[in-house]
Amino acid sequence: MSTLQRFSMAIEKPLLERLAAMVAKSKYANRSEFIRDMLRERLVEEEWKGDEEVVGTITLVYDHETRELSKKLTRLQHHHHNVVLASTHVHLDEHMCAEMILTKGPASEIEEMASLLRQQKGVLHASLSLSSTGKELG
Ligand code: NI
C-alpha cells in the first residue's frame, strides 16, 4: 500500500454536513477512511464500465424443480468456464436453492453470463456483486 498524502479541499457547507452525517451513520472511524472507500467504490464502477478484468459474485435463487433448470444453469456456466472460478450450492428448503458463483474475467462477459442466468425460467432472483482484482485500488 502507498504512503498517505494529505490534501485540502473546498466543499459547500450543506454537503459537508451530509458527509459528516453519513460518516457518523456508517460507523467509520474517521472521515478520511470513509472518503477513501467511497473513491474505491467509484474506481470499481469505472473498471466494470471500462470492461477491465474484474472479480464478481453472482447469487441466484431458484426452484430446482423447474423443468430442465438445473441443467440449463450448469450448461451456461460451462459455456463461460473461463470466467467461473468456483460455485457453491445451498439447499434452502425442499424446493429452493441458492447458488453463489465466483467469477473473474472481462466485465462484459461476467455481465453477459449473469444476464443469461437471470433470464432462465424458475430463477426468482439473481444479483451481481461488483468487485475488483484490487490491482488499481491500492
Ligand atoms: Ni439445491
CSV table of C-alpha atoms and ligand atoms in Angstrom, one decimal, residues 89-91 96-97, ligand 1:
chain,number,residue,atom,x,y,z
A,89,HIS,CA,-24.8,-24.5,-3.9
A,90,VAL,CA,-27.1,-24.3,-0.8
A,91,HIS,CA,-30.4,-26.2,-0.5
A,96,MET,CA,-35.5,-23.6,-3.2
A,97,CYS,CA,-31.8,-23.4,-4.0
B,1,NI,NI,-30.5,-27.3,-4.0
